[in-house]
Coordinates of C-alpha atoms in Angstrom, one line a residue:
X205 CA -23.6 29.1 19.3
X206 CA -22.9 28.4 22.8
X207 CA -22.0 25.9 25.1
X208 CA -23.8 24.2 28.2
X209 CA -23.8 21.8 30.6
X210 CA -26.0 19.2 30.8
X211 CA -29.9 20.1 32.5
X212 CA -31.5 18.2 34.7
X213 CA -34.1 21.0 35.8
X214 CA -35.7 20.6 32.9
X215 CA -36.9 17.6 33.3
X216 CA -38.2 17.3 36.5
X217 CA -41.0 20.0 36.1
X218 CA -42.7 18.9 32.3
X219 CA -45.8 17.3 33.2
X220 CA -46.6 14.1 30.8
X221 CA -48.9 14.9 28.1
X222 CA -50.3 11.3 27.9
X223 CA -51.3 11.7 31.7
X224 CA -54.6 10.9 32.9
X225 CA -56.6 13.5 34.0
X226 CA -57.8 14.0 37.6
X227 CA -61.4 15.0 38.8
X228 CA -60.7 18.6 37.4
X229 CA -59.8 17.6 34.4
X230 CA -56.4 18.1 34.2
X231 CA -54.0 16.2 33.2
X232 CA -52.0 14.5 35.8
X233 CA -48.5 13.2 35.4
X234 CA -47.6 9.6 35.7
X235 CA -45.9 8.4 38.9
X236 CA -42.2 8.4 38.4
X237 CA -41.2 4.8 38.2
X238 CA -39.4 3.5 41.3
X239 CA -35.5 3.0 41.7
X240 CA -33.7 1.0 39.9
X241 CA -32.7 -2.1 42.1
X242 CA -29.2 -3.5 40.1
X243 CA -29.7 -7.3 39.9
X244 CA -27.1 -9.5 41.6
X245 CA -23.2 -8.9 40.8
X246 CA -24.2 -5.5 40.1
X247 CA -24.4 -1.5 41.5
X248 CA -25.2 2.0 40.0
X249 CA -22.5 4.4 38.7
X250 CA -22.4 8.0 37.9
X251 CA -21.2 8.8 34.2
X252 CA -18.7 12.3 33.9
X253 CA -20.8 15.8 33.1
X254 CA -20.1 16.7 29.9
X255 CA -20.6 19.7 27.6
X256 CA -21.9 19.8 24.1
X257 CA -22.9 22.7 21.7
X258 CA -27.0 23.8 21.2
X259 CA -27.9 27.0 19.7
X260 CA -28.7 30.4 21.1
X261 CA -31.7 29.9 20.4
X262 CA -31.4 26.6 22.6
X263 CA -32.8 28.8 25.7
X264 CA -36.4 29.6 24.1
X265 CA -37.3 26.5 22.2
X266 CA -39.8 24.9 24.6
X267 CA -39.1 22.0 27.5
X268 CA -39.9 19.2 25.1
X269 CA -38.2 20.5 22.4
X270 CA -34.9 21.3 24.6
X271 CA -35.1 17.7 26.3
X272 CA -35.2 15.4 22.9
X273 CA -32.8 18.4 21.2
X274 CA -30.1 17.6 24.5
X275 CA -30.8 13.4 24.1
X276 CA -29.2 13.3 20.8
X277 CA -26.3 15.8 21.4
X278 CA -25.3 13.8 24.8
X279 CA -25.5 10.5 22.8
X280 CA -22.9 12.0 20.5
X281 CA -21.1 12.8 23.0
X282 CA -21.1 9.9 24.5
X283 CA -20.3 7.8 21.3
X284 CA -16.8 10.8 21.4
X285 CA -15.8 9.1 24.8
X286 CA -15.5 6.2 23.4
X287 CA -13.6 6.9 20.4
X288 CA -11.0 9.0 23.2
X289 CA -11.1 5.5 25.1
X290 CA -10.2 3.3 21.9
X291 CA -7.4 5.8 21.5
X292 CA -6.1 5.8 25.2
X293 CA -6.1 1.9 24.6
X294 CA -3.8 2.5 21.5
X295 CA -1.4 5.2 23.2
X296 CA -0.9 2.4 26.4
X297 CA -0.2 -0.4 24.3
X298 CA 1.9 0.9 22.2
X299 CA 4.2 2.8 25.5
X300 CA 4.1 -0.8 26.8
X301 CA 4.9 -3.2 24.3
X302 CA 7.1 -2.0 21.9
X303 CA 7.1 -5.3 19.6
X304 CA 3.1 -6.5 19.2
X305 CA 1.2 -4.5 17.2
X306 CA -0.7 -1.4 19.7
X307 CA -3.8 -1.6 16.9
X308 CA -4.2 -5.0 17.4
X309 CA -4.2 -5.4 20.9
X310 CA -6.1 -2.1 21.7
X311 CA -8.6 -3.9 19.5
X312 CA -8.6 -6.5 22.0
X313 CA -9.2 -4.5 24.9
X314 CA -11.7 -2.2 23.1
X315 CA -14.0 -5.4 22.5
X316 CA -13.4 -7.0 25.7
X317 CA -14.8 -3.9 27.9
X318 CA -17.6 -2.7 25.1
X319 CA -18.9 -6.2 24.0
X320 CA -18.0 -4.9 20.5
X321 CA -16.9 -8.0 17.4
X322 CA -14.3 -7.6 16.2
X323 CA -14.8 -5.5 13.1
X324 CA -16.5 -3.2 15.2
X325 CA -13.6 -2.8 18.0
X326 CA -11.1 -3.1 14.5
X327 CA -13.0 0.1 13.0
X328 CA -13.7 1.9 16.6
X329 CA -9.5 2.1 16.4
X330 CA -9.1 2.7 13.5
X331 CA -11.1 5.9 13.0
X332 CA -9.7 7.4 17.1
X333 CA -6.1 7.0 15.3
X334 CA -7.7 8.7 12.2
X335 CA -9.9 11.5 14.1
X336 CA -7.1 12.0 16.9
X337 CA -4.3 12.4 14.7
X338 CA -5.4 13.7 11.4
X339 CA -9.0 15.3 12.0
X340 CA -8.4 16.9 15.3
X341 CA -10.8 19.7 14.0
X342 CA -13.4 17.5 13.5
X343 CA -12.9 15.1 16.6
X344 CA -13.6 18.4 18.2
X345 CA -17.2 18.1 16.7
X346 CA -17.7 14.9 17.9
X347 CA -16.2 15.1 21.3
X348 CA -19.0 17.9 22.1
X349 CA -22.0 15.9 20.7
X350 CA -22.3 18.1 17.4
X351 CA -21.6 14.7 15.3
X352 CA -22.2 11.0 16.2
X353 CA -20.2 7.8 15.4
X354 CA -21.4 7.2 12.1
X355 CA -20.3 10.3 11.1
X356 CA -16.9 9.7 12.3
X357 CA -16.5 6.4 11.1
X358 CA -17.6 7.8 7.6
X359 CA -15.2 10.7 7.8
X360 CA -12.1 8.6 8.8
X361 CA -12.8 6.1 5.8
X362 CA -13.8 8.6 3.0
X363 CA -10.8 10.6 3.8
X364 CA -8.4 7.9 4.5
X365 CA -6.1 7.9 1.1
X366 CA -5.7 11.7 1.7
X367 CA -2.0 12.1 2.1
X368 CA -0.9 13.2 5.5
X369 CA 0.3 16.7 4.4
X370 CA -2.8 17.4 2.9
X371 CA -4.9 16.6 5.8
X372 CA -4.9 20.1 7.9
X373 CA -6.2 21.9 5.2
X374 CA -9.2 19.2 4.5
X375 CA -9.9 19.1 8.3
X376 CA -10.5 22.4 8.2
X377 CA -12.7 22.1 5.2
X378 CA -14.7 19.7 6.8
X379 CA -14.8 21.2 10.0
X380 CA -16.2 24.8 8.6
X381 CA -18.5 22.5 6.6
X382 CA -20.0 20.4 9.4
X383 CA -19.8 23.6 12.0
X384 CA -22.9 24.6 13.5
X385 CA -24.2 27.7 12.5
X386 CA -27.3 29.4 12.7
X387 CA -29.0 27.9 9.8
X388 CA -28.0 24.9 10.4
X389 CA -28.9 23.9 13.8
X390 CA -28.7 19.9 13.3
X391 CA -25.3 17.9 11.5
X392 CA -26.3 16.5 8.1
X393 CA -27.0 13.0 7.4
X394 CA -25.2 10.5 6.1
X395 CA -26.0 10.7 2.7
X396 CA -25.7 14.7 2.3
X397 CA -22.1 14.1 4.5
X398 CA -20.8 11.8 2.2
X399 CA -21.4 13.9 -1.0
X400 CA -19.6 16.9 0.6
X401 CA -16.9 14.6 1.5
X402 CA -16.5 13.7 -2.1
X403 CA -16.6 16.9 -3.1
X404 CA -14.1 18.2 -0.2
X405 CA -11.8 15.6 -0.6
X406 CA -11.6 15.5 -4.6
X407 CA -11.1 19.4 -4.3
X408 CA -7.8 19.2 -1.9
X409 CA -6.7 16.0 -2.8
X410 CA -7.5 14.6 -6.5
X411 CA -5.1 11.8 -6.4
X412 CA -6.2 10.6 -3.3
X413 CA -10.6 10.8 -4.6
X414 CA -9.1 8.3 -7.2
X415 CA -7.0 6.4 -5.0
X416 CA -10.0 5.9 -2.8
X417 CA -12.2 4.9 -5.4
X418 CA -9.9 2.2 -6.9
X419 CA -9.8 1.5 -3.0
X420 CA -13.3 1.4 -3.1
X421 CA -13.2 -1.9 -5.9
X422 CA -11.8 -4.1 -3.3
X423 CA -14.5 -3.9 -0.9
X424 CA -16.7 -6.5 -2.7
X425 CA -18.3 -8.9 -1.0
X426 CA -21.2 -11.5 -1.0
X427 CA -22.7 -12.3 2.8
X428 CA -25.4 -14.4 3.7
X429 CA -27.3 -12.6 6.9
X430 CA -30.2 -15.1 8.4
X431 CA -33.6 -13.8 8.6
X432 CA -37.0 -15.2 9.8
X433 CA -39.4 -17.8 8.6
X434 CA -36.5 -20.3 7.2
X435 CA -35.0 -17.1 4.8
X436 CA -32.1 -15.5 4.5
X437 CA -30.5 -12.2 3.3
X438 CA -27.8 -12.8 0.5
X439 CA -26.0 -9.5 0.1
X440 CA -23.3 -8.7 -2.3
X441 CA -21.3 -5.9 -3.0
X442 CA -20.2 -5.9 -6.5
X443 CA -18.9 -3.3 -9.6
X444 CA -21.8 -1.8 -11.1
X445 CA -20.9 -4.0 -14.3
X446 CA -21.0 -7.2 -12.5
X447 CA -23.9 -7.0 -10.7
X448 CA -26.0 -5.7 -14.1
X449 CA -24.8 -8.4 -16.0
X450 CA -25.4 -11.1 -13.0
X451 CA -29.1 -9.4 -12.9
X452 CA -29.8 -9.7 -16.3
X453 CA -28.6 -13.5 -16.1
X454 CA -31.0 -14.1 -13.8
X455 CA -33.9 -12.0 -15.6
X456 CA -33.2 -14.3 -18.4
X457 CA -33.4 -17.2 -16.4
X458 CA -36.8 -16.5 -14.9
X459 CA -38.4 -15.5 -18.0
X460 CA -37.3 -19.1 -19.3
X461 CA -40.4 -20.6 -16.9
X462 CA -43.6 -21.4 -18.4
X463 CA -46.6 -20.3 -18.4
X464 CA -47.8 -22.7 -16.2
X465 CA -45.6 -22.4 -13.4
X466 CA -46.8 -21.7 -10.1
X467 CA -44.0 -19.1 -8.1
X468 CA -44.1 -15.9 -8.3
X469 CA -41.6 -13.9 -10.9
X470 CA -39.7 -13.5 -7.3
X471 CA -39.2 -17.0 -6.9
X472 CA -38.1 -17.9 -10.1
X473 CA -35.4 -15.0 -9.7
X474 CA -34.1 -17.1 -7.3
X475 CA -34.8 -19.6 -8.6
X476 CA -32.5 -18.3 -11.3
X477 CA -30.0 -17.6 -9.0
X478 CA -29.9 -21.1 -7.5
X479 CA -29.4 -22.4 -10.8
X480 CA -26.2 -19.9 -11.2
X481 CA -24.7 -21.1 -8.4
X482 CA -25.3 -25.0 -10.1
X483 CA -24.1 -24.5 -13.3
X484 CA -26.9 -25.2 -14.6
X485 CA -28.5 -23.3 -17.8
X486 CA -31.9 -23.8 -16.5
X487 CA -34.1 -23.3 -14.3
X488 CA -34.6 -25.7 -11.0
X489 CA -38.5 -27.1 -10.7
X490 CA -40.8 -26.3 -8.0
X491 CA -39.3 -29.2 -5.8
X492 CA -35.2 -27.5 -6.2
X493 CA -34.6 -30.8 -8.9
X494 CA -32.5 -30.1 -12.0
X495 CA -35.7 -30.5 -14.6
X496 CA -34.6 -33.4 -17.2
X497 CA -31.6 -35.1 -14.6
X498 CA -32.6 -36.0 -11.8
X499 CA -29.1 -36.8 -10.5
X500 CA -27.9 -33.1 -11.5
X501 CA -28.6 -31.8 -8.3
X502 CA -26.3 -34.2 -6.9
X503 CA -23.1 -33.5 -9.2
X504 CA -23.5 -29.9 -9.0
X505 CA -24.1 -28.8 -5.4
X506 CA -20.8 -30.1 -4.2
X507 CA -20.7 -29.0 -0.9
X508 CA -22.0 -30.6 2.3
X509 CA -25.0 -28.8 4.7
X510 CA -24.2 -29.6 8.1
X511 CA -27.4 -29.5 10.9
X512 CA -27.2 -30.2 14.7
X513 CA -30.0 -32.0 16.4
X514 CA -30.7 -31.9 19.7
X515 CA -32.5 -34.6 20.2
X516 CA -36.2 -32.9 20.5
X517 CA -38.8 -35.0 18.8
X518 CA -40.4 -34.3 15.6
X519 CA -37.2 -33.0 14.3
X520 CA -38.2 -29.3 16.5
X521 CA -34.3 -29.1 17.3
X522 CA -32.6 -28.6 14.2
X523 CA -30.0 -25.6 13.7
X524 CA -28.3 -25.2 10.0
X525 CA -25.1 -24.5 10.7
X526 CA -24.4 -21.4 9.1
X527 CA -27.5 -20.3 9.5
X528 CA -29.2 -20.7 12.9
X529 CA -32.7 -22.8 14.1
X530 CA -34.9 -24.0 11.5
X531 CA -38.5 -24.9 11.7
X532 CA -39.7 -28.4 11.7
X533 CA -41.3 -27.8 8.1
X534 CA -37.7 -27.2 6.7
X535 CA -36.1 -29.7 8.9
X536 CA -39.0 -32.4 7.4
X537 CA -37.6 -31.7 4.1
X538 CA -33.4 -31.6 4.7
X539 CA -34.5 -34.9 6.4
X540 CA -34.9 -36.5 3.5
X541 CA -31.7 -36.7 2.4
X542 CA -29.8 -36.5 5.3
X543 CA -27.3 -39.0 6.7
X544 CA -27.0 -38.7 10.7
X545 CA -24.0 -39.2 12.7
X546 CA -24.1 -39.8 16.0
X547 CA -20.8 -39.7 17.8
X548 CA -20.4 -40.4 22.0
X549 CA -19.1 -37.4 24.1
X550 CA -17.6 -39.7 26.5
X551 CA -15.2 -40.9 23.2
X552 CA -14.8 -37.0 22.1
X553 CA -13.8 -35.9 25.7
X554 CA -11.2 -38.8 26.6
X555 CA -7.7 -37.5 27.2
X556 CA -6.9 -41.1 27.5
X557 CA -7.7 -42.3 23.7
X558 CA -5.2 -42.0 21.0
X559 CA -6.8 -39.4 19.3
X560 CA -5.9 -37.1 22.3
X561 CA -2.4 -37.0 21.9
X562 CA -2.9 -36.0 17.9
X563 CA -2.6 -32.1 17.3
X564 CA -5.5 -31.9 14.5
X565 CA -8.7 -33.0 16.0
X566 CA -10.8 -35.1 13.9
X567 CA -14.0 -33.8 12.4
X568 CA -16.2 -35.2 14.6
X569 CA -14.3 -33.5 17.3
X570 CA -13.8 -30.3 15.5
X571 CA -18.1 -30.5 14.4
X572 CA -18.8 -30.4 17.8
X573 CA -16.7 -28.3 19.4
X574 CA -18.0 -25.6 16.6
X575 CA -21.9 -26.6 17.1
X576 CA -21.2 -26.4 21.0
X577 CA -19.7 -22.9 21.3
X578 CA -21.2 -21.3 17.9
X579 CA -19.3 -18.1 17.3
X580 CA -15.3 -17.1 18.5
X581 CA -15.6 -17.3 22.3
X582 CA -13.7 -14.0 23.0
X583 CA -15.9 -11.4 24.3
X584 CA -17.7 -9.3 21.8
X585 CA -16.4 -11.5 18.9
X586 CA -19.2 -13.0 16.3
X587 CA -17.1 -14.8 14.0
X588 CA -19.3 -17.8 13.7
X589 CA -17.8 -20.8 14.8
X590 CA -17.2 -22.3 11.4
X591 CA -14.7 -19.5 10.3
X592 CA -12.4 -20.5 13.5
X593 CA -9.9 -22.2 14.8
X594 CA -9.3 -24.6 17.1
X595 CA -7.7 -23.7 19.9
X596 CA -5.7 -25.6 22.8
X597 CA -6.5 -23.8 25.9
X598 CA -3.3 -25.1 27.2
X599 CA -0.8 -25.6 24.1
X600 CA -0.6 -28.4 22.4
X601 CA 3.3 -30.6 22.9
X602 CA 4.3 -31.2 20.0
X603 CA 7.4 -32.9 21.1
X604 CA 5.8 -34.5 24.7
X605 CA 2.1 -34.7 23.9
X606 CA 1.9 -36.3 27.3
X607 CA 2.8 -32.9 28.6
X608 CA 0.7 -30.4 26.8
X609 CA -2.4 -29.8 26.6
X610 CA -5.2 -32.4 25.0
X611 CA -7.3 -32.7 21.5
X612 CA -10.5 -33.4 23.6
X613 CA -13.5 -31.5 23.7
X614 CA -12.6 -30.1 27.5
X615 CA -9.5 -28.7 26.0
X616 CA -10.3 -26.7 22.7
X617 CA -12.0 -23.6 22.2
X618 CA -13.3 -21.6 19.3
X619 CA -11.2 -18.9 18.2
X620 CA -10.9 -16.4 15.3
X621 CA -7.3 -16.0 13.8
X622 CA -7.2 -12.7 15.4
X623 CA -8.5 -13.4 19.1
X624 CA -6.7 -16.8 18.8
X625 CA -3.3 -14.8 17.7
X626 CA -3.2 -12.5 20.7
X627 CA -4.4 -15.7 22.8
X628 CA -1.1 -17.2 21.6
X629 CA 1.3 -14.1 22.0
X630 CA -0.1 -13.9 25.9
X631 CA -2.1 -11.2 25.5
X632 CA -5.3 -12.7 26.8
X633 CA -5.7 -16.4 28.2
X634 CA -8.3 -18.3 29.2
X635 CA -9.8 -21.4 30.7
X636 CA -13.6 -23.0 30.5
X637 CA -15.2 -23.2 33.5
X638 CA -16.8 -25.8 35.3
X639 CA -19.8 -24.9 34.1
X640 CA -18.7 -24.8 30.5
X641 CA -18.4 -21.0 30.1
X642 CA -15.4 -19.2 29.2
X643 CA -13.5 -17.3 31.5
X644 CA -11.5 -14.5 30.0
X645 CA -8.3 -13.0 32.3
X646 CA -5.7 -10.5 31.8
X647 CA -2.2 -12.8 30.0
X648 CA 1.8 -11.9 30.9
X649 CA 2.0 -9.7 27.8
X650 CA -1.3 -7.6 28.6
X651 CA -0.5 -3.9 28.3
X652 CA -2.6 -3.4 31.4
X653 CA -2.2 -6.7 33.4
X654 CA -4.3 -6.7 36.4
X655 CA -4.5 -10.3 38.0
X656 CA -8.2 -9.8 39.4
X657 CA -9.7 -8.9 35.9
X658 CA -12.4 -12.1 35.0
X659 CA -15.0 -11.4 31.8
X660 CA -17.0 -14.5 31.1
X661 CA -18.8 -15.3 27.9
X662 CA -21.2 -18.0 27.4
X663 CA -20.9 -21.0 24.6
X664 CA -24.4 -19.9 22.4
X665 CA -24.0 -22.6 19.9
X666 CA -27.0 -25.5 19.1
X667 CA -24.6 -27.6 21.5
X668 CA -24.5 -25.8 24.1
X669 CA -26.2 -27.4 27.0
X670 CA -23.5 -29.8 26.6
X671 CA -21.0 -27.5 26.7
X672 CA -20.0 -28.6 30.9
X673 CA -16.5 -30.2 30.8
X674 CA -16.8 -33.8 30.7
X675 CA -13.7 -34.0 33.2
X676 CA -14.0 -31.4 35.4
X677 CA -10.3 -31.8 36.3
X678 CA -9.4 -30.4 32.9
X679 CA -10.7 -26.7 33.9
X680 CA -8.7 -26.7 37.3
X681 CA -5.9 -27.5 34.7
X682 CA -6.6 -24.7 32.3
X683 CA -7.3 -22.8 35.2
X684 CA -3.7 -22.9 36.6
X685 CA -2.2 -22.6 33.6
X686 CA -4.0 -19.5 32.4
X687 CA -3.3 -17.7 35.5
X688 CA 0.2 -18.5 35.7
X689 CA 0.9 -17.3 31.9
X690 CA 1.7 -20.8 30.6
X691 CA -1.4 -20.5 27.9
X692 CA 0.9 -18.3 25.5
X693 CA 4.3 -18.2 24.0
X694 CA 4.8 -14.7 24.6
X695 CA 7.4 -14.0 22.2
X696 CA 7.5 -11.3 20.0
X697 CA 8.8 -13.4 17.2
X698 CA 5.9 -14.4 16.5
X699 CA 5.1 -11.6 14.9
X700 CA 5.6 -11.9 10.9
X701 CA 4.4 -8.9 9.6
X702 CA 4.8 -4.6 10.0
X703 CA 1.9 -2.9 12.7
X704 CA -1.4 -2.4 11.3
X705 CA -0.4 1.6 11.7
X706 CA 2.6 1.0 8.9
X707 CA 0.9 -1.6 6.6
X708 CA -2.1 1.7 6.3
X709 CA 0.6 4.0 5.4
X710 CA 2.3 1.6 2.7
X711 CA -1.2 1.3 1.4
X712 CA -2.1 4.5 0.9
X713 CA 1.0 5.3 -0.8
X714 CA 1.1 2.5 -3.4
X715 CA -2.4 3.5 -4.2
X716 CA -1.6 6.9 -4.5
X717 CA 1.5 5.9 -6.5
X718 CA -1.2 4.1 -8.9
X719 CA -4.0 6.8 -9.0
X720 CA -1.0 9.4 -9.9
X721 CA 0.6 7.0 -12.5
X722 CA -3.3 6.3 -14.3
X723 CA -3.9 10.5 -14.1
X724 CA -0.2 11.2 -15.9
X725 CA -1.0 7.8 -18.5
X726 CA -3.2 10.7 -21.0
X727 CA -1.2 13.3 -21.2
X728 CA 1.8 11.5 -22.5
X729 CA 0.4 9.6 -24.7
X730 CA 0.4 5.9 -23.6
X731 CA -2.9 4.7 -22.7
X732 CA -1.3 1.2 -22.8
X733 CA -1.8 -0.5 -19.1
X734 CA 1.6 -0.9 -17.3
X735 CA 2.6 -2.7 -14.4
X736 CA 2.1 -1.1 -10.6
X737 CA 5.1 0.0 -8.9
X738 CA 7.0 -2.5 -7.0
X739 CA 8.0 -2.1 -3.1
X740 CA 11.6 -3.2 -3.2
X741 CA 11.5 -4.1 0.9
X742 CA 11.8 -7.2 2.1
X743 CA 9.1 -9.7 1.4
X744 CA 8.4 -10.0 5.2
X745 CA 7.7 -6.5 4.9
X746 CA 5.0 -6.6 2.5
X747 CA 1.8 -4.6 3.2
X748 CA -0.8 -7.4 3.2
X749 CA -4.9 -7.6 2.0
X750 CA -5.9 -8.9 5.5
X751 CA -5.0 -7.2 8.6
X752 CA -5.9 -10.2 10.9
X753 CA -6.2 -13.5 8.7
X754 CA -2.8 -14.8 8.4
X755 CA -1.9 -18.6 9.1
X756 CA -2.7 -19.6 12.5
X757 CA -0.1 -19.1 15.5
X758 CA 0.1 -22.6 16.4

């Protein structure tokens, strides 16, 4: 194996096969397409050269081959860079702010320049810590473009419960297993990497295989992803038990229909599903009615399905929150039952009303703030707007409401506990514009403050073209405040709980604590279940489930 720079001959002499030919008969390349022109607000840069690892054989595979073989090592490559950048954001926040956590607000900055949500920027940091710390072998791999992201984030993960002592040796196993070698000329995929990390990591480190997969129990989950055509995507991530024995519910359920019915033995699945989530012991009729009550729908849904409406006719404007745009056909038929509220935006944006100078907005308020901007308004994030908080762009006075800032529709924004937390502890501030977007600058407590630093992100929710502050005297407000640092409170006592770094290692240990007291449980004898060890630390001190979802820093 050797190691070269990145070709650009290459490229420039391979005629295009799907040319057409010219009155000889040969074919003729296509014209190169002409320069890029960067639209408004923006120019052209030059990325850093970089090296990454082909074969010896790399110098007599043919042009074609070479070019599509060097695409995917430079795009690995490229994804290394930014796993060194996430870790460059860690290492200057934590030399900088010695109280807030570094994970956190690296996080931050990792979304804010990549346009990444948060889990993404939360998982991009995590796994630089774990590659840059304890895999340096294999962050070698990936840093020349043997390896891509995926890879990375896999190996980080799988190999996370492996106790620090134990890590050089299974770096090194993993490395010599992922290594290039003559044979093997391409990394493995994902499926083939994950066995051999099973096998690598069960084979140095048993207690930490069964720490990981007790781990692994925890990650459950149901999701509801929207897809075309009115659908959606329900996804859940269950123990093998559960999810046969919710199957086989539902099996039952469908084969209860007669033999008259008209759907499909997928639609009476869910069907069957529906009627799960209804407590019902039947299944629902073509029309989603309970069959023999007719007010059982009613008594069992007990939620509310809330749809925006923006006015076009023939009901061609509904969004579902939750969901996203629906067609009129499904619109016709929530119609039905549907109560609408109308509520004036003059009466929602009034700093002068009474309802200004109360801290919790009321739910018209808080339904239309959420419908206007439609996810977290921090760049990169996706948290949909209904999992958020609201936030005062200038904080609320609790003492001097007069003072503070106002429970209007100018004057809250959409925030995610974790965007809204660094917002809060001066990290970031912000102000809406006059226009109604969201400008995003650089707070007091910012690790690398730089007063000319502006990222604006756009409101996308079903409200959104009314989104323009109602007062446009509020945003010069905002405006001042946020760039004088008065948006935050800045302190560090804010903080309630240990750095994301030390509530990983606590983890880890009182997993491996329980993995090593269930393998010792046999062999003397008492298969009886006992209690988990208990950390005798403080209770502020306490690893906890969520790394980002505690109460909200108001």
């Amino acid at each position: 194996m050797t190691t070269t720079s990145t070709p650009d001959a290459h490229d420039s002499t391979v005629p295009d096969a799907s040319g057409d030919p010219d009155a000889t008969g040969d074919p003729v390349a296509p014209a190169a397409p002409a320069p890029l022109v960067p639209p408004k607000g923006f120019t052209t840069a030059t990325g850093p050269a970089v090296d990454v690892i082909v074969p010896e054989a790399y110098a007599r595979w043919d042009p074609h081959q070479q070019r599509g073989y060097l695409a995917q090592r430079l795009i690995n490559a490229a994804e290394g860079r930014t796993v060194a950048f996430a870790y460059d954001c860690v290492r200057v926040a934590g030399q900088r702010d010695r109280h807030r956590d570094p994970w956190e607000t690296a996080a931050s900055m990792v979304s804010a320049s990549m346009a990444l949500s948060r889990h993404g920027a939360s998982r991009l940091v995590t796994t630089a810590v774990e590659l840059t710390e304890r895999l340096p072998r294999t962050a070698a791999l990936l840093a020349t473009g043997w390896i891509g992201i995926l890879a990375a984030h896999t190996i980080a993960e799988e190999t996370a419960m492996v106790s620090d002592e134990l890590m050089p040796e299974l770096d090194r196993r993993i490395s010599e297993a992922l290594a290039p070698t003559r044979r093997r000329t391409h990394p493995p995929r994902l499926g083939p990497l994950r066995k051999m990390l099973t096998k690598a990591v069960s084979a140095c480190d048993p207690v930490g295989a069964d720490a990981r997969a007790r781990e692994a129990r925890r990650d459950q989950d149901v999701e509801m992803v929207p897809l075309a055509d009115d659908r959606a995507l329900i996804t859940a991530h269950l123990t093998a038990e559960t999810a046969v024995e919710i199957a086989d519910r539902i099996e039952a359920l469908a084969r209860t229909a007669s033999e008259d019915d008209p759907r499909s033995l997928g639609e009476l699945r869910a069907a069957g599903l529906l009627a799960l989530s209804r407590g019902w012991a039947c299944l629902p009729d073509v029309d989603g009615e309970h069959p023999g009550d007719p007010d059982g729908q009613a008594a069992a849904r007990r939620v509310t399905i809330y749809a925006y409406d923006d006015g076009s006719p023939d009901n061609r404007g509904l969004t579902l929150a939750g969901y996203g745009p629906i067609t009129g056909h499904t619109a016709d038929q929530l119609e039905r039952s549907a109560r609408r509220r109308i509520d004036s935006l003059a009466d929602l944006a009034d700093p002068d009303c009474y309802a200004a100078r109360r801290y919790t907005p009321s739910e018209a308020l808080a339904r239309f703030c959420k419908g206007r901007d439609g996810t977290c308004v921090f760049p990169g994030c996706q948290t949909p707007a209904e999992k958020t908080d609201l936030d005062h762009i200038i904080p609320f006075d609790h003492d001097n409401p007069e003072c503070g800032g106002h429970t209007t529709s100018d004057d809250l924004g959409s925030l995610c506990r974790f965007h809204h937390r660094l917002k809060t502890e001066g990290i970031w501030a912000y102000y809406r514009d006059i226009d109604g977007t969201y400008v995003w600058l650089h707070g007091p407590n910012h690790p690398e403050a730089d007063p000319g630093t502006r990222i604006t992100t756009a409101p996308g929710g079903p409200l959104a073209a009314l989104a323009p502050p109602r007062h446009p005297e509020s945003s010069r407000r905002q405006q001042d405040a946020a760039e004088a640092g008065r948006t935050g409170s800045g302190s560090p006592a804010s903080r309630r709980r240990p750095h994301l770094r030390h509530r990983r290692a606590a983890e880890r240990s009182r997993l491996r604590a329980q993995a090593h007291h269930r393998r010792q449980e046999p062999r003397s004898g008492r298969p009886q279940r006992s209690a988990p060890p208990q950390d005798d630390r403080p209770q502020q001190d306490q690893p906890r489930s969520s790394a980002f979802d505690d109460e909200p820093p108001f």
